[in-house]
Coordinates of C-alpha atoms in Angstrom, one line a residue:
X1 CA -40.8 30.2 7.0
X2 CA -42.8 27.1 6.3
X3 CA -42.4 24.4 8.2
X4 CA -40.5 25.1 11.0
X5 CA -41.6 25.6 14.2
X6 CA -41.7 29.2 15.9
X7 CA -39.2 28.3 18.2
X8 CA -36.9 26.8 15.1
X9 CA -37.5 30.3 13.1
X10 CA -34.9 33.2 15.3
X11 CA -32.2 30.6 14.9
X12 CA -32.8 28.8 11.6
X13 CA -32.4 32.6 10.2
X14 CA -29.4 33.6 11.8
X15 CA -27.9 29.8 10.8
X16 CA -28.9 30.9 6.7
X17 CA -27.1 34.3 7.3
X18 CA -24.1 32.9 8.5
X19 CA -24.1 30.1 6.2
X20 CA -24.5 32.7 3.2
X21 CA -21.4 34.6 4.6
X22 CA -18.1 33.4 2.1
X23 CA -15.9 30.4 3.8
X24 CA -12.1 28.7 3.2
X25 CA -13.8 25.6 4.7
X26 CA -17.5 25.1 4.0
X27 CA -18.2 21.5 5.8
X28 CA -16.1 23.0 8.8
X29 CA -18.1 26.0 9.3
X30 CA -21.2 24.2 8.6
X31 CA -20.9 21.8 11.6
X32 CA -19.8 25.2 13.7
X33 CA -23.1 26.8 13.2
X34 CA -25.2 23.7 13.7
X35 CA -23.6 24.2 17.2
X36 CA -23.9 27.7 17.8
X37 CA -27.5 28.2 16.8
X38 CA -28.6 24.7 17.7
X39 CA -26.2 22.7 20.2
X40 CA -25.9 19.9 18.2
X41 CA -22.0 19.3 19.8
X42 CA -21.1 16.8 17.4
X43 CA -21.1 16.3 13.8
X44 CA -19.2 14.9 11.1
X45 CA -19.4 16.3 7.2
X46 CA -18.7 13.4 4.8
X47 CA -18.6 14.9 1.0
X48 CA -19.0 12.4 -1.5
X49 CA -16.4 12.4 -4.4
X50 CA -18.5 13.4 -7.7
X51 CA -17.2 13.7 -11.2
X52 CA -18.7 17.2 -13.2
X53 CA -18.2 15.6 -16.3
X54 CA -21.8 14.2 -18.1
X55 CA -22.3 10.7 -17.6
X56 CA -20.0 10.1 -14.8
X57 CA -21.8 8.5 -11.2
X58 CA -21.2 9.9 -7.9
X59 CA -18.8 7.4 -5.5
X60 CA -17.7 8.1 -2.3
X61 CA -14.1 7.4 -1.8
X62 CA -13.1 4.0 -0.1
X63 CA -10.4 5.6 1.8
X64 CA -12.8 8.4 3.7
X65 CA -9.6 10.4 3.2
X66 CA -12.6 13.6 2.8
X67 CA -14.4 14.3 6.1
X68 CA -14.3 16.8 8.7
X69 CA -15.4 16.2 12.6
X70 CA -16.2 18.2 15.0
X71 CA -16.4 17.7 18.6
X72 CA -15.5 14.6 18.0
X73 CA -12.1 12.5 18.5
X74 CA -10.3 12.1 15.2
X75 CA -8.9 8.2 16.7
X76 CA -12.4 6.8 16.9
X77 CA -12.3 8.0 13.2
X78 CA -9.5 6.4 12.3
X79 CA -10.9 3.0 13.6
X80 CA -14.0 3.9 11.7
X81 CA -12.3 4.3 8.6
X82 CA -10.0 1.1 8.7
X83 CA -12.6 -1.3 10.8
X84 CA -16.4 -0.3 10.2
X85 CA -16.7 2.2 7.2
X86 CA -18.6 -0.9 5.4
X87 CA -21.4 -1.4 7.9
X88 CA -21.8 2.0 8.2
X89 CA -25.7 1.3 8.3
X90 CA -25.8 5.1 6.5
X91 CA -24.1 4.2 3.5
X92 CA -26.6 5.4 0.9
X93 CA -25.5 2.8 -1.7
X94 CA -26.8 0.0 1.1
X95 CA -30.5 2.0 2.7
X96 CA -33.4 0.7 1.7
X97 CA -35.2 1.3 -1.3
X98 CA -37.9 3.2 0.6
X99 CA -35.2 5.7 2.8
X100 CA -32.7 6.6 -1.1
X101 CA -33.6 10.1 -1.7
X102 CA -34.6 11.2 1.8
X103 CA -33.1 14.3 3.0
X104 CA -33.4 13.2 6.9
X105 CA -32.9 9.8 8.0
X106 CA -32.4 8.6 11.9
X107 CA -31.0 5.6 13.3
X108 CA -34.4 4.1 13.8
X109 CA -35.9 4.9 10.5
X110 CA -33.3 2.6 9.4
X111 CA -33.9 -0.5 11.8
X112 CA -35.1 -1.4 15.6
X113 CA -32.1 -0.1 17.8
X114 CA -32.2 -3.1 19.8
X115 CA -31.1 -4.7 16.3
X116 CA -28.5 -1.8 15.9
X117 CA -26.8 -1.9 18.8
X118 CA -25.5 -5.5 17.6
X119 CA -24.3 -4.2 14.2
X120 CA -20.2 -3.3 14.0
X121 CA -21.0 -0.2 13.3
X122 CA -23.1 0.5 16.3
X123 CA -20.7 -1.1 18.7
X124 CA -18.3 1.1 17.5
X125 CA -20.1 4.7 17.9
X126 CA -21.6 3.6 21.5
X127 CA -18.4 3.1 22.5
X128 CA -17.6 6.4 22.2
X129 CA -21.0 7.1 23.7
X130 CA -23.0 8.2 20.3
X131 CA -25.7 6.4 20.5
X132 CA -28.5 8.0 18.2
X133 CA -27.4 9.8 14.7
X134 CA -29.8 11.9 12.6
X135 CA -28.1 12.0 8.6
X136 CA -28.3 14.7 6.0
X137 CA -28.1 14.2 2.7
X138 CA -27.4 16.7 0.0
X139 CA -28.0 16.4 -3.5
X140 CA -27.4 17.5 -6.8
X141 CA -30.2 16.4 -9.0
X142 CA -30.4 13.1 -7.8
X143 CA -26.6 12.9 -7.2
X144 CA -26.0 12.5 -3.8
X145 CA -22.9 15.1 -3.7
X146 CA -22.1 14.8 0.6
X147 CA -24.3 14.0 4.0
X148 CA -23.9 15.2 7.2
X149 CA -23.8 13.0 10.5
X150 CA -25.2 14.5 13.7
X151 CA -24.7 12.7 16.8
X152 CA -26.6 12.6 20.3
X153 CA -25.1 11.0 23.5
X154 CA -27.1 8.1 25.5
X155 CA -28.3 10.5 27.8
X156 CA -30.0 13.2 25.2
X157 CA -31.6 10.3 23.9
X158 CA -32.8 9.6 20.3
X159 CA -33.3 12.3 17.8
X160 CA -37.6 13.2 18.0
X161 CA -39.7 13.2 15.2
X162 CA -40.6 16.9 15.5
X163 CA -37.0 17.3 14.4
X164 CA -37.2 16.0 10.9
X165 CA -38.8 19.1 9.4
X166 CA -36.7 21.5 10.8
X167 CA -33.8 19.4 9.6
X168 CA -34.8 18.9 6.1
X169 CA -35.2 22.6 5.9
X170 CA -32.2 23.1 7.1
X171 CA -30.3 20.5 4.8
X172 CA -31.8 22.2 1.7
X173 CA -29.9 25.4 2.9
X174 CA -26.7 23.4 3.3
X175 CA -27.1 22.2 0.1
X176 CA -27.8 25.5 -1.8
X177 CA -25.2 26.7 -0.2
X178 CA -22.8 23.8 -0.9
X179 CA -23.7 23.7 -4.2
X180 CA -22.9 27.6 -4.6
X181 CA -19.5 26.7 -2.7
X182 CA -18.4 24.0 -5.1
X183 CA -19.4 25.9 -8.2
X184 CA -16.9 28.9 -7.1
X185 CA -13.3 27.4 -5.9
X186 CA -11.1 25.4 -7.0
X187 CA -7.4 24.0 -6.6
X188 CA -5.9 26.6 -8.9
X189 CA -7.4 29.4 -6.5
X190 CA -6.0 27.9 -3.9
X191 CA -2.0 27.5 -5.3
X192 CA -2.4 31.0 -6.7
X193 CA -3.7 32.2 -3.4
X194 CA -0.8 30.4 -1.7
X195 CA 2.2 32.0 -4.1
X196 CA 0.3 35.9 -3.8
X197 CA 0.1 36.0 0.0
X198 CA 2.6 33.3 1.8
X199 CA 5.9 33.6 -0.2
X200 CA 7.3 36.5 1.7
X201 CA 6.2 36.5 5.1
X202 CA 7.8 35.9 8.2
X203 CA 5.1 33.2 9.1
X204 CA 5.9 29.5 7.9
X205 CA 3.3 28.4 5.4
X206 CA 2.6 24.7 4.0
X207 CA 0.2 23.6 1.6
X208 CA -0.9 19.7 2.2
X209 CA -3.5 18.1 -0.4
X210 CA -5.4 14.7 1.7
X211 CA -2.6 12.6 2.2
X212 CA -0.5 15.4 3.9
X213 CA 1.9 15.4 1.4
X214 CA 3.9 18.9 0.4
X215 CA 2.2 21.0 -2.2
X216 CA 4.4 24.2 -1.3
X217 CA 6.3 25.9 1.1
X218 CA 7.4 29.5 1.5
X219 CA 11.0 30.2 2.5
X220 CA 10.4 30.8 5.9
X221 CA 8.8 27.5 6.3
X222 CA 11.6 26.0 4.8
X223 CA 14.1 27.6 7.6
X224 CA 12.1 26.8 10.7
X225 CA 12.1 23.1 9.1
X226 CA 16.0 23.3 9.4
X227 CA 15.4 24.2 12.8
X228 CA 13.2 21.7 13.8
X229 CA 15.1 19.4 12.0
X230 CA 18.8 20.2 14.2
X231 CA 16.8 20.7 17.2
X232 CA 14.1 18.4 17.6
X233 CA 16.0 15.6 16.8
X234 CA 19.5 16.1 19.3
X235 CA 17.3 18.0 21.8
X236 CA 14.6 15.1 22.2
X237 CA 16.9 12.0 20.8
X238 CA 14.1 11.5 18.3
X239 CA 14.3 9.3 15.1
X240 CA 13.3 11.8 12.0
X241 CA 11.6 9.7 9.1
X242 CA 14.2 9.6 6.5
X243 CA 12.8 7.7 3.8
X244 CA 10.9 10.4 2.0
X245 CA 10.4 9.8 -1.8
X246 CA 9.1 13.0 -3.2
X247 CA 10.8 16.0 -4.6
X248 CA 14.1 16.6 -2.4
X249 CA 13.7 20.2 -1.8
X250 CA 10.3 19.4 0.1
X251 CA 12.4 16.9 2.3
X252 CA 13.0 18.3 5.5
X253 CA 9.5 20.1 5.3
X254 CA 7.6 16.8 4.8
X255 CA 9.4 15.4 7.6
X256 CA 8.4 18.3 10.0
X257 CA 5.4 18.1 8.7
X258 CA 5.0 13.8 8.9
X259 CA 6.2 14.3 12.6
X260 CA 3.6 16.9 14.0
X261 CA 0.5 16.1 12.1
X262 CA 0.5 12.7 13.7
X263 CA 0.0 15.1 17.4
X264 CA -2.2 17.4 15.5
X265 CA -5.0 14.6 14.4
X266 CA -4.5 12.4 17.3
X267 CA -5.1 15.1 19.8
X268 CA -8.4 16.4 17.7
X269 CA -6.5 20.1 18.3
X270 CA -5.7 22.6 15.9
X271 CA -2.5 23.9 17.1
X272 CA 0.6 22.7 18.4
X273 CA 3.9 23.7 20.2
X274 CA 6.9 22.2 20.4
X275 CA 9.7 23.7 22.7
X276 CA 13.4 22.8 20.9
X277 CA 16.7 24.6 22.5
X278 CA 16.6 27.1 19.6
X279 CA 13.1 28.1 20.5
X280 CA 9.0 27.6 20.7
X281 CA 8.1 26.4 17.1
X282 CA 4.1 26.3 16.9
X283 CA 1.7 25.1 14.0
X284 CA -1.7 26.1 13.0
X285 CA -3.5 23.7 11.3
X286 CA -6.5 24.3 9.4
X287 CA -8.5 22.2 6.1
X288 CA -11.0 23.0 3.9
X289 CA -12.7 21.3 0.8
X290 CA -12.9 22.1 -3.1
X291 CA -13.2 20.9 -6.3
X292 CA -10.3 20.0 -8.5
X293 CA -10.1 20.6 -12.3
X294 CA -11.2 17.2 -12.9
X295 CA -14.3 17.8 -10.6
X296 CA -13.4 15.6 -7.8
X297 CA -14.0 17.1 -3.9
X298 CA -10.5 16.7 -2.4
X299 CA -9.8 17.8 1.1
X300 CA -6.9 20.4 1.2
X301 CA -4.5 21.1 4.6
X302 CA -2.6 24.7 5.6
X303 CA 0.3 25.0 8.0
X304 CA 1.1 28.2 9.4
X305 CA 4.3 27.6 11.5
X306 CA 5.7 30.6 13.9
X307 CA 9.1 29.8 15.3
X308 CA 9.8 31.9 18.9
X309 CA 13.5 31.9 18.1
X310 CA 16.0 32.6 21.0
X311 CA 18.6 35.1 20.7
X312 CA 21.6 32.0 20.6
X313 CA 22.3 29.9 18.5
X314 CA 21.0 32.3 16.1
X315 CA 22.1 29.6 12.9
X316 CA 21.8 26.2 12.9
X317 CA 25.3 25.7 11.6
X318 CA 26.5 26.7 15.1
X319 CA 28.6 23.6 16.9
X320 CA 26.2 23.9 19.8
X321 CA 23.2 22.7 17.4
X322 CA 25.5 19.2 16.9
X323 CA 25.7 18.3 20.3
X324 CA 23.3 14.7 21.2
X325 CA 21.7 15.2 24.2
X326 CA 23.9 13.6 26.4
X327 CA 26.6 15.7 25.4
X328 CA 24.6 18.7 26.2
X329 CA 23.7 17.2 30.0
X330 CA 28.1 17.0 30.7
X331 CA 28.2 20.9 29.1
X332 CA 26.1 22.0 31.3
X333 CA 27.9 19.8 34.2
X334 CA 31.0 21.5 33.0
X335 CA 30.0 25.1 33.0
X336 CA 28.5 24.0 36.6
X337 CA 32.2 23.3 38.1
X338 CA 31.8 19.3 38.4
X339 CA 34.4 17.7 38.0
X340 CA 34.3 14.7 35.5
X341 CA 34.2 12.4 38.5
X342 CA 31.3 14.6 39.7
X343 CA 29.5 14.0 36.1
X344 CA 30.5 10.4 35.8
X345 CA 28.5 9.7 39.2
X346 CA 25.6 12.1 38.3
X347 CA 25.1 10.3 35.0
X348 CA 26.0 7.3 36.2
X349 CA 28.2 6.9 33.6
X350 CA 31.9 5.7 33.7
X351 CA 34.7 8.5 34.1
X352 CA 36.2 6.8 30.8
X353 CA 32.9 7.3 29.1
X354 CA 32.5 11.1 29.9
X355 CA 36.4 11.7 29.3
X356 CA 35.0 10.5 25.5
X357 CA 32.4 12.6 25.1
X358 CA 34.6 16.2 26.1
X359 CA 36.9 14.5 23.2
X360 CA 34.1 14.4 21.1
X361 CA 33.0 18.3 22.3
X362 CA 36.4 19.7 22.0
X363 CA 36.4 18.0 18.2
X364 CA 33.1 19.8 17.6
X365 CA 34.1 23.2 18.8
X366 CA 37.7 23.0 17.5
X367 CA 39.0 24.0 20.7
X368 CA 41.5 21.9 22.8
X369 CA 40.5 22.7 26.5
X370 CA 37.2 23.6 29.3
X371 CA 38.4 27.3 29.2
X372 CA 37.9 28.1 25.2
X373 CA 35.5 25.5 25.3
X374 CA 33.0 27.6 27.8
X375 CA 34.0 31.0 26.0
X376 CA 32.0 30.0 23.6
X377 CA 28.9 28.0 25.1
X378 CA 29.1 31.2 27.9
X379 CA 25.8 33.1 25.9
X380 CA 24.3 30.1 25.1
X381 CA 24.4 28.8 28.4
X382 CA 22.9 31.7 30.1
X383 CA 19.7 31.2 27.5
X384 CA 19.5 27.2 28.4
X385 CA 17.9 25.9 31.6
X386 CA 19.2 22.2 32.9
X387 CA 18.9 19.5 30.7
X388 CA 16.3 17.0 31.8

């Protein structure tokens, strides 16, 4: 292996094999391995939109909708993206004459870092304590087609210039391989992929494109979104968006989906549970790159959504599902023995107010008194624990 050191050459080879080995999510998988064989614990993988058509120049989208982190907090992102992206001192349409068609560039190659840490951009990342960055680039011809940002904290200290080789090695082996990746998928594989193997299984499924927007759903999908709908929204008093635009079969999906993806990127996770009264509902969250028909890289987003149902209500058409959550706290009151005064003072509510609200229960179940009332919240009452 030229130009690698010997201690480089056991885990630069293991890197290429793994790297070779076929991927959903390319950029992901790439930043994974440049952790596991060489502890670099943070990374981000920008791609750069490029057109395949001749004559076209490669741009990188204003939005930085396309990029994948890891180990790192998607909110400093964010603020990247909305306050910084444009002194992003490794913008390759603003480096130096002398640094455009490097494969390796650190902070320093680029200018003093007393002088950096006074630029917007360097503010930014040393608040979040990455100090020094070492860049890939990866080309195609002289295209630059994405680069790779790897990070190192204030106390690993700047990136040493016995690293560059080993680094441009390895970012010729990312881009082989990137080039390989892009030349072989494609959005169509991936709806045709999504109508062969989620349509009929228990597991909710949701394809997303960048924007989190609603691609498809499978019918099950579609059902635990009715559940989360009912429940999230009595059970937590929670206002659901309601001012979706797009196609109205999709509505209560994109809602679900609008509402959890926010906890999803904030958090930097990859899963996330939400505990209703009909039952655990958790989502999987996973994205992965590709090139459209028209060439562009666009980033695309699964859901897989499980739904730990209980054994009652087992519809959400049942009356219990209506209930607000106040109405739910004087049920359970009532099926306790208090008397309204009892739940008036507990609630510290008047007895006029909680004599409206059993109106409003009775009207709900269609019954007219506490007995048939509790004959019919009995089973659901021995599944619920008290109200908080």
């Amino acid at each position: 292996m030229p130009n690698l050191p010997e201690a480089w050459e056991a885990p630069v080879l293991r890197f290429s094999l793994d790297l070779a080995k076929d991927s959903e999510n390319f950029p992901k998988k790439v930043l994974t391995l440049f952790d596991k064989h060489f502890g670099f614990r943070r990374g981000i993988f920008f791609p750069y939109y490029y057109s395949a058509f001749p004559g076209s120049f490669p741009r990188r989208g204003s939005s930085l909708s396309n990029y994948i982190t890891y180990g790192l907090r998607y909110g400093p992102m964010y603020d990247y993206k909305d306050h910084v992206y444009k002194e992003d001192i490794f913008r390759h349409s603003s480096l130096p004459e002398h640094l455009k068609g490097k494969r390796v560039i650190f902070t320093e190659d680029i200018m003093p870092f007393e002088e950096y840490e006074h630029t917007p951009y360097g503010i930014h990342m040393m608040s979040e304590n990455l100090y020094y960055q070492a860049v890939l680039f990866f080309y195609l011809g002289e295209r630059v087609i994405g680069s790779m940002g790897l990070f190192h904290s204030k106390e690993e200290g700047p990136f040493q210039e016995e690293d560059r080789e080993p680094l441009e090695y390895l970012s010729e082996l990312v881009e082989a391989n990137y080039q390989n990746y892009l030349r072989h998928t494609g959005e169509a594989r991936f709806h045709d992929c999504f109508q062969l193997f989620f349509q009929d299984i228990k597991t909710g499924a949701v394809l997303l494109n960048q924007d989190m927007t609603v691609l498809q759903t499978n019918k099950a999908a579609q059902h635990i979104s009715k559940v989360f709908w009912e429940q999230y929204r009595h059970s937590h008093g929670h206002f659901l968006r309601s001012n979706y635009q797009g196609d109205a079969k999709f509505r209560e999906v994109q809602t679900m989906i609008n509402e959890i993806s926010e906890r999803l990127t904030t958090q930097g996770s990859t899963s996330q549970t939400i505990t209703s009264l009909a039952g655990d509902i958790t989502f999987y969250h996973t994205s992965f790159l590709s090139s459209s028909s028209a060439g562009l890289i666009q980033t695309w987003h699964l859901m897989l959504i499980t739904c730990q149902t209980k054994e009652l209500p087992k519809s959400v058409d049942h009356p219990y599902n209506t209930l607000t959550q106040q109405e739910r706290r004087i049920v359970y009151y009532l099926a306790s023995g208090k008397k309204n005064e009892q739940i008036a003072e507990e609630l510290h509510i008047s007895i006029y107010t909680v004599r409206t609200h059993i109106a409003n229960i009775y009207k709900k179940f269609e019954v007219n008194n506490k007995v048939d009332l509790l004959m019919h919240l009995q089973p659901i009452l021995k599944e619920q624990a008290k109200p908080q």
